Every structure is written in C-alpha cells, then in structure tokens.
Amino acid sequence: MKSTVLNFPPGKTSGTMYDTQVQFHRDELHFLAVNETQLAIYDAMKVECLNEYIVRGSSVPISHAMFSCDSQLVYASFLDGAIQIFTAQISNCNVRSIPQHILNLL
C-alpha cells in the first residue's frame, strides 16, 4: 500500500486541516485529488503527482472539483461562486474560464 500527502502552497502549514476529495479517472489508472488549495492528477499505481494546479496567494479557495463524465475535463468551483474548466490531460492542466454570459444561462 502506498500513500502520499498533497503539497502545501507557500504560506500554508502542514498543521492546517484540509478536506481532500478523490475521484478516479475513467481509465482507472489515474485519480484527481482536490482540496481548497490545489487540484492534482496522480498516477494511481505509483501514487505520483503527474500534474497540479495550485491556488496562488490571495486567490479564492477551491470548493469542489470533479472529472466530466468522459474524464476529458475537470470542473472546479470556487468559494466565490466562480467556475473554471481544466483540460484533464495527464501531462498538462490547461485552465479555461467560463465566460460570465454563459454562466448567466445556467
């Protein structure tokens, strides 16, 4: 059995408690781990971080994130109500923000 600890961003301490959510990728070889400071895609067998997005400085914390039904995207919501969409490519996490006029339609 292997385990790991998510990296702590600058200014955060390991003594701080974070609620971490985990969801497996559709291929079952990777998983998404997310807490209020970061989201990361891991190799499930090696428990090795392949890619991560870290909330920087005064940015708003992540409230939730999950893979899309086809595992091609990661939808992340933030405590201020914002939503960001990330491509779930194992080697690259690109951020695509949803334009406000589309969010108004939801």
GROMACS .gro file of N, CA and C in nm:
model
  318
    1MET      N    1   0.084  -0.117   0.000
    1MET     CA    2   0.000   0.000   0.000
    1MET      C    3   0.089   0.124   0.000
    2LYS      N    4   0.054   0.221  -0.085
    2LYS     CA    5   0.130   0.344  -0.095
    2LYS      C    6   0.041   0.460  -0.053
    3SER      N    7   0.103   0.567  -0.007
    3SER     CA    8   0.028   0.687   0.028
    3SER      C    9   0.114   0.809  -0.004
    4THR      N   10   0.049   0.923  -0.007
    4THR     CA   11   0.119   1.048  -0.033
    4THR      C   12   0.045   1.162   0.036
    5VAL      N   13   0.109   1.274   0.044
    5VAL     CA   14   0.049   1.394   0.102
    5VAL      C   15   0.052   1.502  -0.006
    6LEU      N   16  -0.058   1.572  -0.025
    6LEU     CA   17  -0.060   1.682  -0.120
    6LEU      C   18   0.038   1.789  -0.076
    7ASN      N   19   0.102   1.854  -0.172
    7ASN     CA   20   0.196   1.962  -0.141
    7ASN      C   21   0.122   2.080  -0.081
    8PHE      N   22   0.188   2.152   0.007
    8PHE     CA   23   0.128   2.271   0.067
    8PHE      C   24   0.181   2.394  -0.006
    9PRO      N   25   0.092   2.484  -0.045
    9PRO     CA   26   0.138   2.606  -0.111
    9PRO      C   27   0.212   2.696  -0.013
   10PRO      N   28   0.293   2.788  -0.065
   10PRO     CA   29   0.366   2.880   0.023
   10PRO      C   30   0.271   2.953   0.118
   11GLY      N   31   0.311   2.964   0.243
   11GLY     CA   32   0.229   3.033   0.342
   11GLY      C   33   0.131   2.943   0.415
   12LYS      N   34   0.113   2.821   0.368
   12LYS     CA   35   0.023   2.725   0.434
   12LYS      C   36   0.109   2.626   0.512
   13THR      N   37   0.058   2.578   0.623
   13THR     CA   38   0.136   2.485   0.705
   13THR      C   39   0.076   2.346   0.701
   14SER      N   40   0.158   2.249   0.731
   14SER     CA   41   0.111   2.110   0.731
   14SER      C   42   0.016   2.084   0.847
   15GLY      N   43   0.011   2.173   0.946
   15GLY     CA   44  -0.080   2.156   1.059
   15GLY      C   45  -0.223   2.197   1.027
   16THR      N   46  -0.243   2.263   0.913
   16THR     CA   47  -0.376   2.306   0.872
   16THR      C   48  -0.453   2.186   0.818
   17MET      N   49  -0.578   2.171   0.860
   17MET     CA   50  -0.661   2.060   0.814
   17MET      C   51  -0.733   2.097   0.684
   18TYR      N   52  -0.726   2.010   0.585
   18TYR     CA   53  -0.794   2.030   0.458
   18TYR      C   54  -0.881   1.909   0.429
   19ASP      N   55  -1.001   1.935   0.378
   19ASP     CA   56  -1.088   1.829   0.333
   19ASP      C   57  -1.045   1.794   0.191
   20THR      N   58  -0.992   1.674   0.171
   20THR     CA   59  -0.944   1.633   0.040
   20THR      C   60  -1.041   1.535  -0.023
   21GLN      N   61  -1.079   1.563  -0.149
   21GLN     CA   62  -1.169   1.476  -0.224
   21GLN      C   63  -1.088   1.402  -0.330
   22VAL      N   64  -1.126   1.278  -0.356
   22VAL     CA   65  -1.056   1.196  -0.455
   22VAL      C   66  -1.159   1.136  -0.550
   23GLN      N   67  -1.129   1.140  -0.680
   23GLN     CA   68  -1.214   1.077  -0.781
   23GLN      C   69  -1.125   1.009  -0.884
   24PHE      N   70  -1.157   0.884  -0.919
   24PHE     CA   71  -1.080   0.812  -1.019
   24PHE      C   72  -1.118   0.856  -1.159
   25HIS      N   73  -1.017   0.863  -1.245
   25HIS     CA   74  -1.033   0.889  -1.387
   25HIS      C   75  -1.104   0.768  -1.449
   26ARG      N   76  -1.167   0.788  -1.561
   26ARG     CA   77  -1.239   0.680  -1.628
   26ARG      C   78  -1.147   0.562  -1.663
   27ASP      N   79  -1.019   0.589  -1.687
   27ASP     CA   80  -0.926   0.480  -1.721
   27ASP      C   81  -0.883   0.399  -1.599
   28GLU      N   82  -0.919   0.445  -1.479
   28GLU     CA   83  -0.886   0.381  -1.352
   28GLU      C   84  -0.736   0.368  -1.327
   29LEU      N   85  -0.656   0.438  -1.407
   29LEU     CA   86  -0.511   0.440  -1.389
   29LEU      C   87  -0.465   0.569  -1.323
   30HIS      N   88  -0.556   0.667  -1.317
   30HIS     CA   89  -0.525   0.798  -1.262
   30HIS      C   90  -0.638   0.842  -1.171
   31PHE      N   91  -0.608   0.936  -1.080
   31PHE     CA   92  -0.714   0.992  -0.998
   31PHE      C   93  -0.690   1.141  -0.976
   32LEU      N   94  -0.798   1.210  -0.946
   32LEU     CA   95  -0.797   1.352  -0.915
   32LEU      C   96  -0.805   1.368  -0.765
   33ALA      N   97  -0.715   1.444  -0.708
   33ALA     CA   98  -0.720   1.478  -0.565
   33ALA      C   99  -0.735   1.629  -0.557
   34VAL      N  100  -0.829   1.676  -0.476
   34VAL     CA  101  -0.854   1.820  -0.468
   34VAL      C  102  -0.884   1.862  -0.325
   35ASN      N  103  -0.830   1.976  -0.287
   35ASN     CA  104  -0.867   2.041  -0.162
   35ASN      C  105  -0.877   2.190  -0.191
   36GLU      N  106  -0.892   2.273  -0.090
   36GLU     CA  107  -0.915   2.415  -0.116
   36GLU      C  108  -0.795   2.487  -0.176
   37THR      N  109  -0.677   2.429  -0.170
   37THR     CA  110  -0.557   2.497  -0.220
   37THR      C  111  -0.506   2.443  -0.352
   38GLN      N  112  -0.550   2.325  -0.395
   38GLN     CA  113  -0.497   2.269  -0.519
   38GLN      C  114  -0.582   2.155  -0.572
   39LEU      N  115  -0.562   2.128  -0.700
   39LEU     CA  116  -0.613   2.003  -0.757
   39LEU      C  117  -0.496   1.939  -0.830
   40ALA      N  118  -0.492   1.807  -0.827
   40ALA     CA  119  -0.378   1.735  -0.884
   40ALA      C  120  -0.426   1.603  -0.943
   41ILE      N  121  -0.361   1.563  -1.052
   41ILE     CA  122  -0.387   1.434  -1.115
   41ILE      C  123  -0.269   1.343  -1.084
   42TYR      N  124  -0.300   1.225  -1.032
   42TYR     CA  125  -0.199   1.129  -0.988
   42TYR      C  126  -0.203   1.002  -1.070
   43ASP      N  127  -0.088   0.937  -1.081
   43ASP     CA  128  -0.079   0.800  -1.130
   43ASP      C  129  -0.125   0.713  -1.014
   44ALA      N  130  -0.228   0.633  -1.035
   44ALA     CA  131  -0.287   0.555  -0.925
   44ALA      C  132  -0.194   0.443  -0.876
   45MET      N  133  -0.117   0.384  -0.964
   45MET     CA  134  -0.030   0.274  -0.924
   45MET      C  135   0.093   0.323  -0.847
   46LYS      N  136   0.152   0.432  -0.894
   46LYS     CA  137   0.273   0.485  -0.831
   46LYS      C  138   0.242   0.588  -0.722
   47VAL      N  139   0.117   0.634  -0.716
   47VAL     CA  140   0.076   0.743  -0.627
   47VAL      C  141   0.173   0.860  -0.644
   48GLU      N  142   0.190   0.897  -0.770
   48GLU     CA  143   0.285   1.001  -0.808
   48GLU      C  144   0.210   1.113  -0.878
   49CYS      N  145   0.234   1.237  -0.836
   49CYS     CA  146   0.167   1.352  -0.895
   49CYS      C  147   0.218   1.374  -1.038
   50LEU      N  148   0.126   1.377  -1.133
   50LEU     CA  149   0.162   1.398  -1.272
   50LEU      C  150   0.141   1.542  -1.315
   51ASN      N  151   0.043   1.607  -1.253
   51ASN     CA  152   0.012   1.745  -1.288
   51ASN      C  153  -0.070   1.807  -1.177
   52GLU      N  154  -0.053   1.936  -1.155
   52GLU     CA  155  -0.130   2.001  -1.049
   52GLU      C  156  -0.158   2.146  -1.083
   53TYR      N  157  -0.262   2.198  -1.024
   53TYR     CA  158  -0.297   2.339  -1.029
   53TYR      C  159  -0.304   2.385  -0.885
   54ILE      N  160  -0.228   2.488  -0.851
   54ILE     CA  161  -0.223   2.537  -0.713
   54ILE      C  162  -0.284   2.677  -0.708
   55VAL      N  163  -0.374   2.697  -0.613
   55VAL     CA  164  -0.432   2.829  -0.589
   55VAL      C  165  -0.322   2.917  -0.532
   56ARG      N  166  -0.298   3.030  -0.591
   56ARG     CA  167  -0.188   3.119  -0.552
   56ARG      C  168  -0.236   3.235  -0.465
   57GLY      N  169  -0.153   3.272  -0.370
   57GLY     CA  170  -0.169   3.393  -0.291
   57GLY      C  171  -0.309   3.419  -0.240
   58SER      N  172  -0.366   3.532  -0.282
   58SER     CA  173  -0.496   3.573  -0.233
   58SER      C  174  -0.611   3.519  -0.316
   59SER      N  175  -0.585   3.421  -0.402
   59SER     CA  176  -0.691   3.363  -0.483
   59SER      C  177  -0.794   3.295  -0.394
   60VAL      N  178  -0.914   3.284  -0.446
   60VAL     CA  179  -1.025   3.223  -0.373
   60VAL      C  180  -1.005   3.071  -0.367
   61PRO      N  181  -1.031   3.008  -0.253
   61PRO     CA  182  -1.014   2.863  -0.238
   61PRO      C  183  -1.110   2.782  -0.327
   62ILE      N  184  -1.067   2.662  -0.363
   62ILE     CA  185  -1.150   2.568  -0.439
   62ILE      C  186  -1.251   2.507  -0.343
   63SER      N  187  -1.377   2.499  -0.385
   63SER     CA  188  -1.477   2.434  -0.300
   63SER      C  189  -1.503   2.290  -0.343
   64HIS      N  190  -1.489   2.261  -0.473
   64HIS     CA  191  -1.514   2.126  -0.523
   64HIS      C  192  -1.457   2.114  -0.663
   65ALA      N  193  -1.419   1.993  -0.703
   65ALA     CA  194  -1.376   1.967  -0.840
   65ALA      C  195  -1.406   1.822  -0.873
   66MET      N  196  -1.433   1.797  -1.002
   66MET     CA  197  -1.462   1.660  -1.045
   66MET      C  198  -1.436   1.645  -1.194
   67PHE      N  199  -1.409   1.518  -1.235
   67PHE     CA  200  -1.395   1.487  -1.376
   67PHE      C  201  -1.530   1.498  -1.445
   68SER      N  202  -1.529   1.535  -1.573
   68SER     CA  203  -1.650   1.528  -1.654
   68SER      C  204  -1.683   1.381  -1.676
   69CYS      N  205  -1.801   1.352  -1.732
   69CYS     CA  206  -1.844   1.213  -1.748
   69CYS      C  207  -1.750   1.133  -1.838
   70ASP      N  208  -1.681   1.199  -1.932
   70ASP     CA  209  -1.586   1.128  -2.018
   70ASP      C  210  -1.441   1.144  -1.971
   71SER      N  211  -1.422   1.208  -1.856
   71SER     CA  212  -1.290   1.230  -1.795
   71SER      C  213  -1.195   1.315  -1.879
   72GLN      N  214  -1.249   1.390  -1.974
   72GLN     CA  215  -1.165   1.476  -2.057
   72GLN      C  216  -1.142   1.613  -1.995
   73LEU      N  217  -1.233   1.653  -1.904
   73LEU     CA  218  -1.226   1.784  -1.840
   73LEU      C  219  -1.235   1.769  -1.689
   74VAL      N  220  -1.189   1.870  -1.617
   74VAL     CA  221  -1.210   1.879  -1.473
   74VAL      C  222  -1.284   2.010  -1.449
   75TYR      N  223  -1.400   2.001  -1.385
   75TYR     CA  224  -1.477   2.119  -1.349
   75TYR      C  225  -1.443   2.154  -1.205
   76ALA      N  226  -1.406   2.278  -1.181
   76ALA     CA  227  -1.373   2.322  -1.045
   76ALA      C  228  -1.459   2.443  -1.009
   77SER      N  229  -1.517   2.438  -0.888
   77SER     CA  230  -1.592   2.553  -0.838
   77SER      C  231  -1.513   2.613  -0.722
   78PHE      N  232  -1.530   2.742  -0.704
   78PHE     CA  233  -1.457   2.816  -0.603
   78PHE      C  234  -1.554   2.877  -0.503
   79LEU      N  235  -1.506   2.910  -0.385
   79LEU     CA  236  -1.593   2.960  -0.278
   79LEU      C  237  -1.664   3.089  -0.313
   80ASP      N  238  -1.615   3.165  -0.412
   80ASP     CA  239  -1.683   3.288  -0.453
   80ASP      C  240  -1.788   3.263  -0.561
   81GLY      N  241  -1.810   3.135  -0.597
   81GLY     CA  242  -1.910   3.101  -0.697
   81GLY      C  243  -1.854   3.087  -0.838
   82ALA      N  244  -1.728   3.119  -0.859
   82ALA     CA  245  -1.667   3.108  -0.991
   82ALA      C  246  -1.650   2.961  -1.027
   83ILE      N  247  -1.648   2.935  -1.157
   83ILE     CA  248  -1.625   2.800  -1.209
   83ILE      C  249  -1.513   2.808  -1.311
   84GLN      N  250  -1.420   2.714  -1.305
   84GLN     CA  251  -1.316   2.704  -1.406
   84GLN      C  252  -1.316   2.562  -1.460
   85ILE      N  253  -1.283   2.551  -1.588
   85ILE     CA  254  -1.274   2.420  -1.653
   85ILE      C  255  -1.129   2.397  -1.691
   86PHE      N  256  -1.078   2.281  -1.654
   86PHE     CA  257  -0.941   2.242  -1.685
   86PHE      C  258  -0.946   2.125  -1.782
   87THR      N  259  -0.855   2.123  -1.879
   87THR     CA  260  -0.842   2.001  -1.958
   87THR      C  261  -0.779   1.897  -1.868
   88ALA      N  262  -0.824   1.775  -1.876
   88ALA     CA  263  -0.776   1.670  -1.786
   88ALA      C  264  -0.665   1.588  -1.849
   89GLN      N  265  -0.591   1.648  -1.940
   89GLN     CA  266  -0.478   1.578  -1.998
   89GLN      C  267  -0.381   1.546  -1.886
   90ILE      N  268  -0.335   1.424  -1.884
   90ILE     CA  269  -0.248   1.380  -1.776
   90ILE      C  270  -0.119   1.461  -1.772
   91SER      N  271  -0.069   1.502  -1.887
   91SER     CA  272   0.058   1.573  -1.890
   91SER      C  273   0.044   1.725  -1.883
   92ASN      N  274  -0.079   1.776  -1.887
   92ASN     CA  275  -0.096   1.921  -1.893
   92ASN      C  276  -0.233   1.963  -1.841
   93CYS      N  277  -0.238   2.051  -1.743
   93CYS     CA  278  -0.364   2.104  -1.691
   93CYS      C  279  -0.381   2.246  -1.742
   94ASN      N  280  -0.455   2.263  -1.848
   94ASN     CA  281  -0.481   2.397  -1.900
   94ASN      C  282  -0.611   2.449  -1.843
   95VAL      N  283  -0.613   2.575  -1.806
   95VAL     CA  284  -0.731   2.636  -1.747
   95VAL      C  285  -0.810   2.708  -1.856
   96ARG      N  286  -0.941   2.683  -1.857
   96ARG     CA  287  -1.031   2.759  -1.943
   96ARG      C  288  -1.142   2.812  -1.855
   97SER      N  289  -1.150   2.942  -1.842
   97SER     CA  290  -1.256   3.001  -1.761
   97SER      C  291  -1.384   3.010  -1.844
   98ILE      N  292  -1.496   2.990  -1.779
   98ILE     CA  293  -1.625   3.002  -1.845
   98ILE      C  294  -1.663   3.149  -1.850
   99PRO      N  295  -1.696   3.202  -1.968
   99PRO     CA  296  -1.738   3.342  -1.975
   99PRO      C  297  -1.862   3.367  -1.891
  100GLN      N  298  -1.871   3.485  -1.832
  100GLN     CA  299  -1.981   3.519  -1.742
  100GLN      C  300  -2.116   3.509  -1.812
  101HIS      N  301  -2.126   3.545  -1.941
  101HIS     CA  302  -2.256   3.540  -2.008
  101HIS      C  303  -2.308   3.396  -2.021
  102ILE      N  304  -2.218   3.300  -2.028
  102ILE     CA  305  -2.261   3.160  -2.031
  102ILE      C  306  -2.306   3.117  -1.892
  103LEU      N  307  -2.234   3.159  -1.789
  103LEU     CA  308  -2.275   3.125  -1.652
  103LEU      C  309  -2.413   3.181  -1.620
  104ASN      N  310  -2.447   3.296  -1.676
  104ASN     CA  311  -2.578   3.355  -1.652
  104ASN      C  312  -2.690   3.269  -1.709
  105LEU      N  313  -2.659   3.187  -1.809
  105LEU     CA  314  -2.759   3.099  -1.870
  105LEU      C  315  -2.784   2.974  -1.787
  106LEU      N  316  -2.691   2.942  -1.698
  106LEU     CA  317  -2.703   2.819  -1.619
  106LEU      C  318  -2.805   2.832  -1.510
   0.00000   0.00000   0.00000
